[in-house]
Short mmCIF file of C-alpha atoms and ligand atoms in Angstrom, two decimals:
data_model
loop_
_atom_site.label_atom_id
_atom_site.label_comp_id
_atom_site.label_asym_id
_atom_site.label_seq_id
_atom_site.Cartn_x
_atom_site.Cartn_y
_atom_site.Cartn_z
CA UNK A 1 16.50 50.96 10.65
CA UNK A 2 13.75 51.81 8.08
CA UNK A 3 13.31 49.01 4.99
CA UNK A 4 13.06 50.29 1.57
CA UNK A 5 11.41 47.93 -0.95
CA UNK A 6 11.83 47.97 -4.47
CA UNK A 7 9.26 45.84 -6.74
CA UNK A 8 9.68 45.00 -10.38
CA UNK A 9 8.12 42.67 -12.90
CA UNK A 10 11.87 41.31 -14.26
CA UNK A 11 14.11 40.75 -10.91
CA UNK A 12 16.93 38.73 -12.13
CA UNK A 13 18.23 36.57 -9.59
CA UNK A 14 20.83 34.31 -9.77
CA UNK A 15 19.52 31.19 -11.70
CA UNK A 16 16.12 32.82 -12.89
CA UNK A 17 13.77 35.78 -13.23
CA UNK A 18 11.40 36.76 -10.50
CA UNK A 19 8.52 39.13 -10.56
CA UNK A 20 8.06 40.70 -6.56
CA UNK A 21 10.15 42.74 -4.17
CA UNK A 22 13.37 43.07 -3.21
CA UNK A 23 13.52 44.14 0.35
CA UNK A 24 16.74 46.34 1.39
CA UNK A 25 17.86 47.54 5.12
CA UNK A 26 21.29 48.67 6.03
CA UNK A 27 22.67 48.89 2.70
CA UNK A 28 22.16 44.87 2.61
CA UNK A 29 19.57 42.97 0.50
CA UNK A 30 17.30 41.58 3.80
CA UNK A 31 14.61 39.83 1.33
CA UNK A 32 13.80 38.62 -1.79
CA UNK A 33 9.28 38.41 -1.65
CA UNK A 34 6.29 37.79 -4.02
CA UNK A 35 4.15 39.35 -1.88
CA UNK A 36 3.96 43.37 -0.60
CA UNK A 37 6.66 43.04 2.51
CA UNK A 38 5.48 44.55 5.88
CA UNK A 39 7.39 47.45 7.89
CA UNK A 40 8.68 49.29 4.67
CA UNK A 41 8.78 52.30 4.73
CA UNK A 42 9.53 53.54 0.60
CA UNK A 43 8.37 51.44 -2.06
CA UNK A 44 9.89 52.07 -5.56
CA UNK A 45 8.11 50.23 -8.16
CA UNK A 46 9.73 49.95 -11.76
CA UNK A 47 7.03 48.05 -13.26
CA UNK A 48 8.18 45.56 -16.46
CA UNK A 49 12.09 47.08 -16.30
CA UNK A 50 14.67 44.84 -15.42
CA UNK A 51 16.20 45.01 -11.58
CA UNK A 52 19.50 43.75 -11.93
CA UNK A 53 22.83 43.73 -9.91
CA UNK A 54 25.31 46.42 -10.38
CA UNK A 55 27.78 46.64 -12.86
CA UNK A 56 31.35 45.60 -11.71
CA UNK A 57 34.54 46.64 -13.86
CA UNK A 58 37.79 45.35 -12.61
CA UNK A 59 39.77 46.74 -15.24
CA UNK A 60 39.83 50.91 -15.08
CA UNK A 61 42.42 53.32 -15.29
CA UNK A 62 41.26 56.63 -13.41
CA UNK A 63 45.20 57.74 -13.79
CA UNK A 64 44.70 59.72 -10.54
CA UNK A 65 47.17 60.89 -9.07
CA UNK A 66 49.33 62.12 -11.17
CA UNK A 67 47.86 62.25 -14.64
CA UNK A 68 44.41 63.89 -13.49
CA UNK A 69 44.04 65.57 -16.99
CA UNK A 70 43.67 62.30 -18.13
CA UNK A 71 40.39 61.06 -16.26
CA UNK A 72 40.48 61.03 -12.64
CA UNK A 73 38.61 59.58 -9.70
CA UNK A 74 35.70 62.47 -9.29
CA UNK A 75 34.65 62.20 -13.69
CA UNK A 76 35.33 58.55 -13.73
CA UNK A 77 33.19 57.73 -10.90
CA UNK A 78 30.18 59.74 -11.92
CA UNK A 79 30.41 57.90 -15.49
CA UNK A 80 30.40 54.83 -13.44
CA UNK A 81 27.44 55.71 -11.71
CA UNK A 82 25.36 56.68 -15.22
CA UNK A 83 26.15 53.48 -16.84
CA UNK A 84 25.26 51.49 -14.10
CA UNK A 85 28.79 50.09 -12.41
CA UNK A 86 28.62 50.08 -8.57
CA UNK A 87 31.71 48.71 -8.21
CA UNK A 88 35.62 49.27 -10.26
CA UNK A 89 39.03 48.87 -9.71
CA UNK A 90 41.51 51.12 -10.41
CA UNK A 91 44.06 49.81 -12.09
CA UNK A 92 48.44 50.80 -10.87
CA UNK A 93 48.83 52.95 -14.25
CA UNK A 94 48.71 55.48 -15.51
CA UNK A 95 48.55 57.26 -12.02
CA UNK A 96 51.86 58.96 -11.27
CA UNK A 97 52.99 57.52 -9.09
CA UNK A 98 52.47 54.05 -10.16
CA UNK A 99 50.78 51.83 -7.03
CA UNK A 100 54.14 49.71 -7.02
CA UNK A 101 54.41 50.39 -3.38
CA UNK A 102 52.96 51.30 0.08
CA UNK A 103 53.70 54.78 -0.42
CA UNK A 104 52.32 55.30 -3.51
CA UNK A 105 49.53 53.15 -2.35
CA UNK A 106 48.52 55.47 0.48
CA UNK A 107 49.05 58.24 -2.20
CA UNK A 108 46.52 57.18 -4.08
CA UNK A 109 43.81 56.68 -1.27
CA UNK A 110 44.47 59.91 -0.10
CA UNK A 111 44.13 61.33 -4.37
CA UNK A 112 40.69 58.98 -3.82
CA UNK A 113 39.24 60.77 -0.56
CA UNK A 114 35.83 62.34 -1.23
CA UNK A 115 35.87 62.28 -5.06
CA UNK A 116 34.21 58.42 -5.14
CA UNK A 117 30.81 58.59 -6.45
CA UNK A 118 30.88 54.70 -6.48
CA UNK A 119 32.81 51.53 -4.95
CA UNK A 120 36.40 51.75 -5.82
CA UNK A 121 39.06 48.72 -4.97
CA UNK A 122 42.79 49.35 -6.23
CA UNK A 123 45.26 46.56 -7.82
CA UNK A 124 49.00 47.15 -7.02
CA UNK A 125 51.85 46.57 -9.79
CA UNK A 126 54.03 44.10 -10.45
CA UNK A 127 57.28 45.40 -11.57
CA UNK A 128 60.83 43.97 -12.32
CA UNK A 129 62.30 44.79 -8.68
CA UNK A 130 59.24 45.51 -6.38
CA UNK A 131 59.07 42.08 -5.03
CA UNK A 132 59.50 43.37 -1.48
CA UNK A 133 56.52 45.88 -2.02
CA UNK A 134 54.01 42.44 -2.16
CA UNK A 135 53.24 41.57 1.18
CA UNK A 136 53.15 45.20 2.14
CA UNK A 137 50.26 46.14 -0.44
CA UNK A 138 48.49 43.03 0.45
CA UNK A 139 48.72 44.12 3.96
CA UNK A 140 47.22 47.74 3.31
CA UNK A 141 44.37 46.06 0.72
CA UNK A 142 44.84 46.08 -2.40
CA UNK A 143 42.59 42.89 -4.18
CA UNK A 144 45.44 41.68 -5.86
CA UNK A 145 48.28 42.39 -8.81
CA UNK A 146 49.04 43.51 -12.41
CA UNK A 147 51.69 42.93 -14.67
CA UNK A 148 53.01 43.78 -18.02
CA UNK A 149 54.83 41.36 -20.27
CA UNK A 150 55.46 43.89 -23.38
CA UNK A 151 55.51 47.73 -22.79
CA UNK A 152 53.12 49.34 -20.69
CA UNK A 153 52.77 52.74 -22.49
CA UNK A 154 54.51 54.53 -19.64
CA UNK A 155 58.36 54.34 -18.55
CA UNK A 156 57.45 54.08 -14.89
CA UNK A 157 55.87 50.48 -14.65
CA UNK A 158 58.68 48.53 -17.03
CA UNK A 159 57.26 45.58 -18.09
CA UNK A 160 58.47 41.91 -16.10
CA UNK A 161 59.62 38.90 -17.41
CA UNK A 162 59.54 35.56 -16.41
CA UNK A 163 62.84 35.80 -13.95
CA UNK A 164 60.11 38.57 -12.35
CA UNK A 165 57.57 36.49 -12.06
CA UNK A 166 59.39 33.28 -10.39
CA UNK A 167 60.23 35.68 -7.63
CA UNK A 168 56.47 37.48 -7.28
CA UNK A 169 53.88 34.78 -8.19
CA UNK A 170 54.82 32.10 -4.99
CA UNK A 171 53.73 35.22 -2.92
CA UNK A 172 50.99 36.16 -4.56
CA UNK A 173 49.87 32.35 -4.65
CA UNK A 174 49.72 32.52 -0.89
CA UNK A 175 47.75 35.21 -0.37
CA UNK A 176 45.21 33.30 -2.93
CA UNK A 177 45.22 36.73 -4.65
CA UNK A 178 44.93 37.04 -8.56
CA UNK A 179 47.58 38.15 -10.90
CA UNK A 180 46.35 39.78 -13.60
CA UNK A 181 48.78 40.10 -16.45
CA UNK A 182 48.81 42.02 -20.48
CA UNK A 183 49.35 39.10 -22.50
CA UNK A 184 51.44 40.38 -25.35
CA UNK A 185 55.21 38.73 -25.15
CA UNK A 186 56.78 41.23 -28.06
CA UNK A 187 59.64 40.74 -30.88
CA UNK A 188 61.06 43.11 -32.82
CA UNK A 189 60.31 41.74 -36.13
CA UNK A 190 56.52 43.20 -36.86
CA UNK A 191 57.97 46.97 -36.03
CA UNK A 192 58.21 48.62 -39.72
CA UNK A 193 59.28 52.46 -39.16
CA UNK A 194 58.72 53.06 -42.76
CA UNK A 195 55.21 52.12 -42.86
CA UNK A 196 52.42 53.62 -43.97
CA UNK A 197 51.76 55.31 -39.99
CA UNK A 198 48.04 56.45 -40.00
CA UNK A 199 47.33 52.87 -41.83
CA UNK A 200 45.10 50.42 -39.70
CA UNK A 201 46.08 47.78 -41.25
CA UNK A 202 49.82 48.35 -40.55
CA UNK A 203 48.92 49.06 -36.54
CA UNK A 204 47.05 45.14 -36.75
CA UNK A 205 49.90 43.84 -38.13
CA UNK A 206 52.33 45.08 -35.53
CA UNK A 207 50.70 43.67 -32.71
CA UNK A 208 50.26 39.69 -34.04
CA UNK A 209 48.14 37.01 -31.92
CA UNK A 210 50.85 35.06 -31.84
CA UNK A 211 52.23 37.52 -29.10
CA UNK A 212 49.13 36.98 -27.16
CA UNK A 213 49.44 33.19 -27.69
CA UNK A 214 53.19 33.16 -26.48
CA UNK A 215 52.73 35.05 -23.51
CA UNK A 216 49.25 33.02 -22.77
CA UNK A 217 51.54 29.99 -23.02
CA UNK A 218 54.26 31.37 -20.52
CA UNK A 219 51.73 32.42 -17.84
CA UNK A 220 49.48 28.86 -18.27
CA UNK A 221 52.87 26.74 -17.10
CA UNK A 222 53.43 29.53 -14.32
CA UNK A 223 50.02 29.55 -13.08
CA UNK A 224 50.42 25.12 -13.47
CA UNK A 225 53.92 25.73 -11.81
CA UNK A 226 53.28 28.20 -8.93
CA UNK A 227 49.60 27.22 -8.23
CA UNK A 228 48.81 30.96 -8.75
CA UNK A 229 45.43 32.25 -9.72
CA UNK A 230 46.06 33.95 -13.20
CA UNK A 231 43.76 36.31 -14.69
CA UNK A 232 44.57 37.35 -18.51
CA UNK A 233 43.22 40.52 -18.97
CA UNK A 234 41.63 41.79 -22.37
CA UNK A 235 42.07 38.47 -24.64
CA UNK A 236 41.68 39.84 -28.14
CA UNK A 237 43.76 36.96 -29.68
CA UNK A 238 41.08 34.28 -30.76
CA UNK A 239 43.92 31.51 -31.81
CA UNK A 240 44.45 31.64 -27.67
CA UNK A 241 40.94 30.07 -27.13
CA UNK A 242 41.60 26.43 -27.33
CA UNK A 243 45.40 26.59 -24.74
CA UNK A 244 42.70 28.47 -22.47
CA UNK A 245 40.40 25.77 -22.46
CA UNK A 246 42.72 22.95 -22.09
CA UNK A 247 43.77 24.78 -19.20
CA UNK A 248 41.05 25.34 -17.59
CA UNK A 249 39.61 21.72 -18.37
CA UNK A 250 43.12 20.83 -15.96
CA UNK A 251 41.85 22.31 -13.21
CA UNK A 252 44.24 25.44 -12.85
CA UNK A 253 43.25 28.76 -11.29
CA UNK A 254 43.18 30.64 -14.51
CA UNK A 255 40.19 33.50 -15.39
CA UNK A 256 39.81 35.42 -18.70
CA UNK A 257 38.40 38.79 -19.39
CA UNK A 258 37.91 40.31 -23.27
CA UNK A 259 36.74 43.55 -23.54
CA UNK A 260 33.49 45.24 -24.28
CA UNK A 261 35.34 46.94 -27.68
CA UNK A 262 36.60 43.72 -29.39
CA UNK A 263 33.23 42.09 -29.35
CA UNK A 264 31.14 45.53 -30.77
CA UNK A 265 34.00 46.68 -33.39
CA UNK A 266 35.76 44.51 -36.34
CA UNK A 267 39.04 45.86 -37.41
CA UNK A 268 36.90 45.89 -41.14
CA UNK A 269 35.19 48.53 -40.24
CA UNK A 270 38.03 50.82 -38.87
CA UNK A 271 39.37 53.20 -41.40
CA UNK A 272 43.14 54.76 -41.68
CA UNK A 273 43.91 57.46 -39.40
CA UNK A 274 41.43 56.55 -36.85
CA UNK A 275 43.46 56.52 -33.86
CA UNK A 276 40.33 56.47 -31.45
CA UNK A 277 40.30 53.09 -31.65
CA UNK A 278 43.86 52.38 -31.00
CA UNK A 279 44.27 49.84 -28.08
CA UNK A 280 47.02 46.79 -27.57
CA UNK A 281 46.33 44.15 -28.29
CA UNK A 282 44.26 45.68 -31.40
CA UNK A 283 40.50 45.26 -32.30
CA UNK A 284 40.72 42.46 -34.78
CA UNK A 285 38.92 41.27 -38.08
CA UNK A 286 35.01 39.81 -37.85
CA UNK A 287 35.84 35.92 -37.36
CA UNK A 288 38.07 36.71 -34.69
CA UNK A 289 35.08 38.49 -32.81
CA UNK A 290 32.81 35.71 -33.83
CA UNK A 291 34.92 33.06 -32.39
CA UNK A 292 35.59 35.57 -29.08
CA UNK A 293 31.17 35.61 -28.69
CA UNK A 294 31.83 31.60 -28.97
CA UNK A 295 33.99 31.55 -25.97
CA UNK A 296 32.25 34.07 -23.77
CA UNK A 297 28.82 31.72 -24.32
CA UNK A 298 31.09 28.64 -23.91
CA UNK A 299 32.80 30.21 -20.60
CA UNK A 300 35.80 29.93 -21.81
CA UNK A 301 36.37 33.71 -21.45
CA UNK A 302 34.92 34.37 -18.18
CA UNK A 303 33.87 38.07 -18.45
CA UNK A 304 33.82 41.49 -19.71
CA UNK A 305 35.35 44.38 -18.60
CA UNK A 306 36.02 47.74 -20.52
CA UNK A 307 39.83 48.67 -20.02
CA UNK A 308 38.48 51.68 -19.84
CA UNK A 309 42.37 53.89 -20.58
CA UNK A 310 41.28 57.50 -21.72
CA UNK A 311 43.62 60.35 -22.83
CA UNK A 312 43.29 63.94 -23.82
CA UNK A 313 42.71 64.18 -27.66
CA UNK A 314 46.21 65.34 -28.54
CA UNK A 315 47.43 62.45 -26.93
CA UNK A 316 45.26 60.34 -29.10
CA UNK A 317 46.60 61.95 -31.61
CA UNK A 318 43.38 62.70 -33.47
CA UNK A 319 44.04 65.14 -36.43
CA UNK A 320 47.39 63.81 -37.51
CA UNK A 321 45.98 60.16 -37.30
CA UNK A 322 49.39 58.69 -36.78
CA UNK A 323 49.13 55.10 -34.99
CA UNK A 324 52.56 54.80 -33.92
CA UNK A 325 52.54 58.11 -32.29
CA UNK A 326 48.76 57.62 -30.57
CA UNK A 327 47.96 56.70 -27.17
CA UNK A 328 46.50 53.44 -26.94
CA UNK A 329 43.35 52.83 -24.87
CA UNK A 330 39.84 53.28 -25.40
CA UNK A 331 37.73 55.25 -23.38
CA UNK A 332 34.38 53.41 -22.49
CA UNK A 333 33.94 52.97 -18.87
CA UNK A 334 29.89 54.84 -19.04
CA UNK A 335 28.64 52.14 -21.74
CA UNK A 336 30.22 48.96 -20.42
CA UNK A 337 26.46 47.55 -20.41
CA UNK A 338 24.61 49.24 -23.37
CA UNK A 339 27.48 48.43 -25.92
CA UNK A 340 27.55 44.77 -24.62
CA UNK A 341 24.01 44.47 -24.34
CA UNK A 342 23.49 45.84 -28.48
CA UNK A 343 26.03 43.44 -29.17
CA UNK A 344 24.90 40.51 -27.29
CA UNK A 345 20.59 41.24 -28.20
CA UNK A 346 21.87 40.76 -32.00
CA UNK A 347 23.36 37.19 -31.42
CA UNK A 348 20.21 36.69 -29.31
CA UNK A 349 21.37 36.40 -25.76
CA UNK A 350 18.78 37.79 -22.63
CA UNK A 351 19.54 40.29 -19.72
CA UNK A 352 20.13 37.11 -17.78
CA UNK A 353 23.79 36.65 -20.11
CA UNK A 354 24.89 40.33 -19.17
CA UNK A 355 24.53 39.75 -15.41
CA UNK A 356 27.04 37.05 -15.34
CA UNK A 357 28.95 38.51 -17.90
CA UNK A 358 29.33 42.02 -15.91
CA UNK A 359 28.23 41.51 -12.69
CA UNK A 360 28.48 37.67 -10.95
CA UNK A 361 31.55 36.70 -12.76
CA UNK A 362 33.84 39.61 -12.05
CA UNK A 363 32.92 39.78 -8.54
CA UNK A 364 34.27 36.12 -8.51
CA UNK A 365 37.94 37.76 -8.98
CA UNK A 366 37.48 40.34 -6.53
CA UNK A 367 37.23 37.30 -3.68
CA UNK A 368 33.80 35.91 -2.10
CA UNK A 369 34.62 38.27 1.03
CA UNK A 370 33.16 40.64 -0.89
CA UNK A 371 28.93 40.34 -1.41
CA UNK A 372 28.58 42.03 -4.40
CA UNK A 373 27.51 40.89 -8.26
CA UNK A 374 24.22 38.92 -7.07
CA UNK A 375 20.78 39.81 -6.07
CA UNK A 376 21.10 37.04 -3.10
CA UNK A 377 20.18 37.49 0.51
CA UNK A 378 22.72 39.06 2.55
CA UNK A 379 24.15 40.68 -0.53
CA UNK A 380 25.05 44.68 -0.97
CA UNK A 381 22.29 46.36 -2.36
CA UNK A 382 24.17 47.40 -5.14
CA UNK A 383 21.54 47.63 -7.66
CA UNK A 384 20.55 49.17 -11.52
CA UNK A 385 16.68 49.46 -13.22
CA UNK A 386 17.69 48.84 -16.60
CA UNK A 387 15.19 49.56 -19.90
CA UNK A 388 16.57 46.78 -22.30
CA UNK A 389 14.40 48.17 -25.26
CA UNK A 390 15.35 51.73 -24.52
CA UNK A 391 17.86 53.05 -27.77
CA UNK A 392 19.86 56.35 -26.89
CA UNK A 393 22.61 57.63 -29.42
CA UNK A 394 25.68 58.62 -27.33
CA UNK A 395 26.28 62.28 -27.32
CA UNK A 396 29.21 64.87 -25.97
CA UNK A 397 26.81 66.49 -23.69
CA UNK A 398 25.81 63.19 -21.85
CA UNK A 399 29.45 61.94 -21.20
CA UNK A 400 30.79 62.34 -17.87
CA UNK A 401 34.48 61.40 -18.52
CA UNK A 402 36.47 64.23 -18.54
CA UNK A 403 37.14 64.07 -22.21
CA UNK A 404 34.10 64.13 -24.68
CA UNK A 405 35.99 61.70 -26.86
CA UNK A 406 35.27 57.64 -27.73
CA UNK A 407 34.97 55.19 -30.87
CA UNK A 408 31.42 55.09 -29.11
CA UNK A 409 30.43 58.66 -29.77
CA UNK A 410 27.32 59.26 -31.85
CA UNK A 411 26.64 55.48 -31.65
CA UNK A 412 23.27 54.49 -31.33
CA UNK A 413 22.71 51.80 -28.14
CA UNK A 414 20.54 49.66 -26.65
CA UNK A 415 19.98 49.53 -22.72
CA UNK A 416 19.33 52.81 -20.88
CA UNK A 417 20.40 52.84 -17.18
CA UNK A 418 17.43 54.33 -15.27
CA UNK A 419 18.82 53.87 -11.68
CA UNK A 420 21.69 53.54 -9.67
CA UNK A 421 21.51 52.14 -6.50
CA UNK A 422 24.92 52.00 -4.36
CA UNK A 423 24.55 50.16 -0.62
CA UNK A 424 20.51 50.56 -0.77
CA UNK A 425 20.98 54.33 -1.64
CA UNK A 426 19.64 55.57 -5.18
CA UNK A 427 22.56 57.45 -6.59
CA UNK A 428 21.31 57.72 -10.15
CA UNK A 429 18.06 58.61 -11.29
CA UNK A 430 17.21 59.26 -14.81
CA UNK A 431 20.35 61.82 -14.45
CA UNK A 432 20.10 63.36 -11.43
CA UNK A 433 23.18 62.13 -9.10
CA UNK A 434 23.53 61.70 -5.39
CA UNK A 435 27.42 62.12 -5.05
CA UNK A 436 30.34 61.15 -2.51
CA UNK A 437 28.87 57.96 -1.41
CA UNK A 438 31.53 55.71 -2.93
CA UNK A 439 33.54 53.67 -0.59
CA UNK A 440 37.13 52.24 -1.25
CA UNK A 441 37.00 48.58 -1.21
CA UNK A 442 39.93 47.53 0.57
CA UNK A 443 40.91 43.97 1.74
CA UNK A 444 40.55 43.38 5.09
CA UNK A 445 43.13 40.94 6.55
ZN1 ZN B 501 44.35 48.16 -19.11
#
């Protein structure tokens, strides 16, 4: 089988930059040279841009099937494959059904079949009842499990509590699979129906830290208790930093992820009525996001993934700016590395920081059977040219979701994806896409 080489000035490896070649045969990375290899047969040289591993986003909601006019597997994975991300998984909403069991499982691969422009794995739900549906979706390969501990946004996956989770996590646990949970553990108190409903500040103040906190607290002594690996998806809750840490300094299986739109926006900046930037838990004030940075550079917070959770405009509820009423999720799955890399180049972190941050950390949740999120030896040749210095403003006409809307629009970014390699193919280049060469990554047993 022919060798394809590509050469660059800025390789990043794993524990430094190299200038040479990386050699790639059967979708594999075969070498890693300073000098020209022999036997290739296509040499792409990139000159001073950065060679980097591909992006990987374990937290996406395509919403396919089901709710198709949402996002959907064929838009979503042609955004991934502009921005960079080789790899995402598809989250178990808002998909109708909800992957809760083998039959909705199969559902969705089928909903899947030639629309993936990139690597797609699936988590299954967690829901109060389903405990019999575990061992099943394990068995047909889905990388592990989600759960809800306030209200997902849709009546379909209810929410667990911990009775649920005594009965689901000692199966998980021996699988060695993660549970990935919404850390928001609700009261009743902070909902005011007589408040001011296109107000920001009102939305903030319904959705406290100290719901984060609590439920970080209940699924810390379950992950001590059940020796389950625990993965706390989107921490916007800064006051949860230091339980995380002691935590962690224990010993316990326990990963964080925050997302790419707590650490660009400050809930300062967001004015009344702007329901595009509705999400649970809520983008908070400035220190919060300070302290957030802190812990991703301390490691404390492990990585970043988007969330990405579009919706048609109505549903966002865009002209009557009503909070209450608007869906909440962000839509950002094409920028996951320009809008972290413009907000990490201002604090002065390198390209290095963004390659653990998107790419070798979250592979570490999707298991080490996988060989993705490192330009290593033996790795996939899963691969993005990135221009660090290039700016772009984000425009309607350059957005591949399915709808042209985002608290990202008109933003000007840092970071231009130039290529796309996917298994030693170039999918992406400078805008022109090679499609249907997306696999689903399912868990072999
Ligand atoms: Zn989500």
């Amino acid at each position: 089988m022919s060798k394809t080489a590509i050469k660059s000035n800025r390789i990043i490896l794993p524990d430094k930059m190299f200038s040479g070649y990386v050699v790639i045969q059967n979708g594999s990375i075969a070498d890693i040279v300073s000098h020209f290899p022999s036997d290739v047969s296509q040499l792409v040289d990139v000159g001073d841009k950065f060679l980097i591993p591909g992006v990987i986003d374990p937290h996406v909601h395509i919403n396919e099937p089901g709710r198709t006019h949402w996002e959907g597997f064929d838009t979503a994975t042609r955004a991934a494959l502009a921005g960079g991300i080789t790899t995402l998984v598809d989250m178990p909403l808002n998909s109708s059904p909800v992957t809760t069991t083998i039959d909705a499982f199969e559902e969705k691969l089928n909903a899947a079949k030639n629309k993936l422009h990139t690597n797609c794995g699936f988590w299954g739900g967690i829901v109060p009842g389903n405990e019999h549906d575990i061992e099943p979706l394990i068995k047909k390969g889905v990388l592990g499990f989600k759960a809800f501990l306030t209200h997902s946004g849709i009546d379909e996956f209810p929410n667990v509590t911990e009775a649920d989770l005594l009965k689901a996590m000692p199966i998980i646990a021996r699988y060695d699979l993660p549970l990935l949970v919404h850390c928001e553990l609700s009261d009743s108190q902070h909902y005011s129906n007589t408040a001011d409903l296109c107000s920001y500040a009102n939305y903030l103040g319904s959705r406290p830290k100290q719901w984060e906190d609590n439920a970080i607290a209940l699924m810390i002594r379950l992950c001590e208790k059940f020796n389950c690996r625990v993965h706390i998806v989107h921490l916007s809750s800064a006051d949860s930093i230091e339980q995380i840490k002691i935590a962690k300094n224990k010993g316990l299986p326990i990963s964080v992820e925050t997302a790419q739109h707590y650490l660009y926006f400050f809930a300062e900046e967001i004015s009344d009525a702007q329901t595009i930037f509705k999400c649970a838990p809520p983008i908070r004030e400035r220190q919060n996001c300070e302290s957030l940075w802190q812990a991703l550079e301390e490691g404390v917070i492990d990585f970043v993934a988007t969330d990405h959770s579009p919706a048609p405009p109505e549903m966002k509820e865009v002209n009557s700016g009503d909070f209450m009423k608007a869906w909440g999720g962000i839509s950002s799955l094409q920028w996951a590395l320009p809008v972290l890399w413009t907000a990490a180049r201002q604090r002065g972190f390198e390209v290095m920081n963004i390659v653990e941050w998107l790419s070798e950390k979250p592979a570490k949740l999707l298991g080490s059977r996988f060989k993705k999120g490192k330009i290593e030896i033996g790795y996939d040749a899963d691969l993005v040219v990135l221009n660090p210095d290039q700016k772009f403003r984000v425009v309607e006409e350059d957005i591949q979701h399915r709808h042209k809307i985002s608290p990202y629009l008109h933003h000007e970014l840092f970071g231009g994806v130039e290529q796309t390699w996917l298994g030693g193919q170039r999918v992406f280049n400078k805008g022109e896409m090679k499609l249907d060469n997306g696999r689903p990554l399912i868990r072999a047993n």
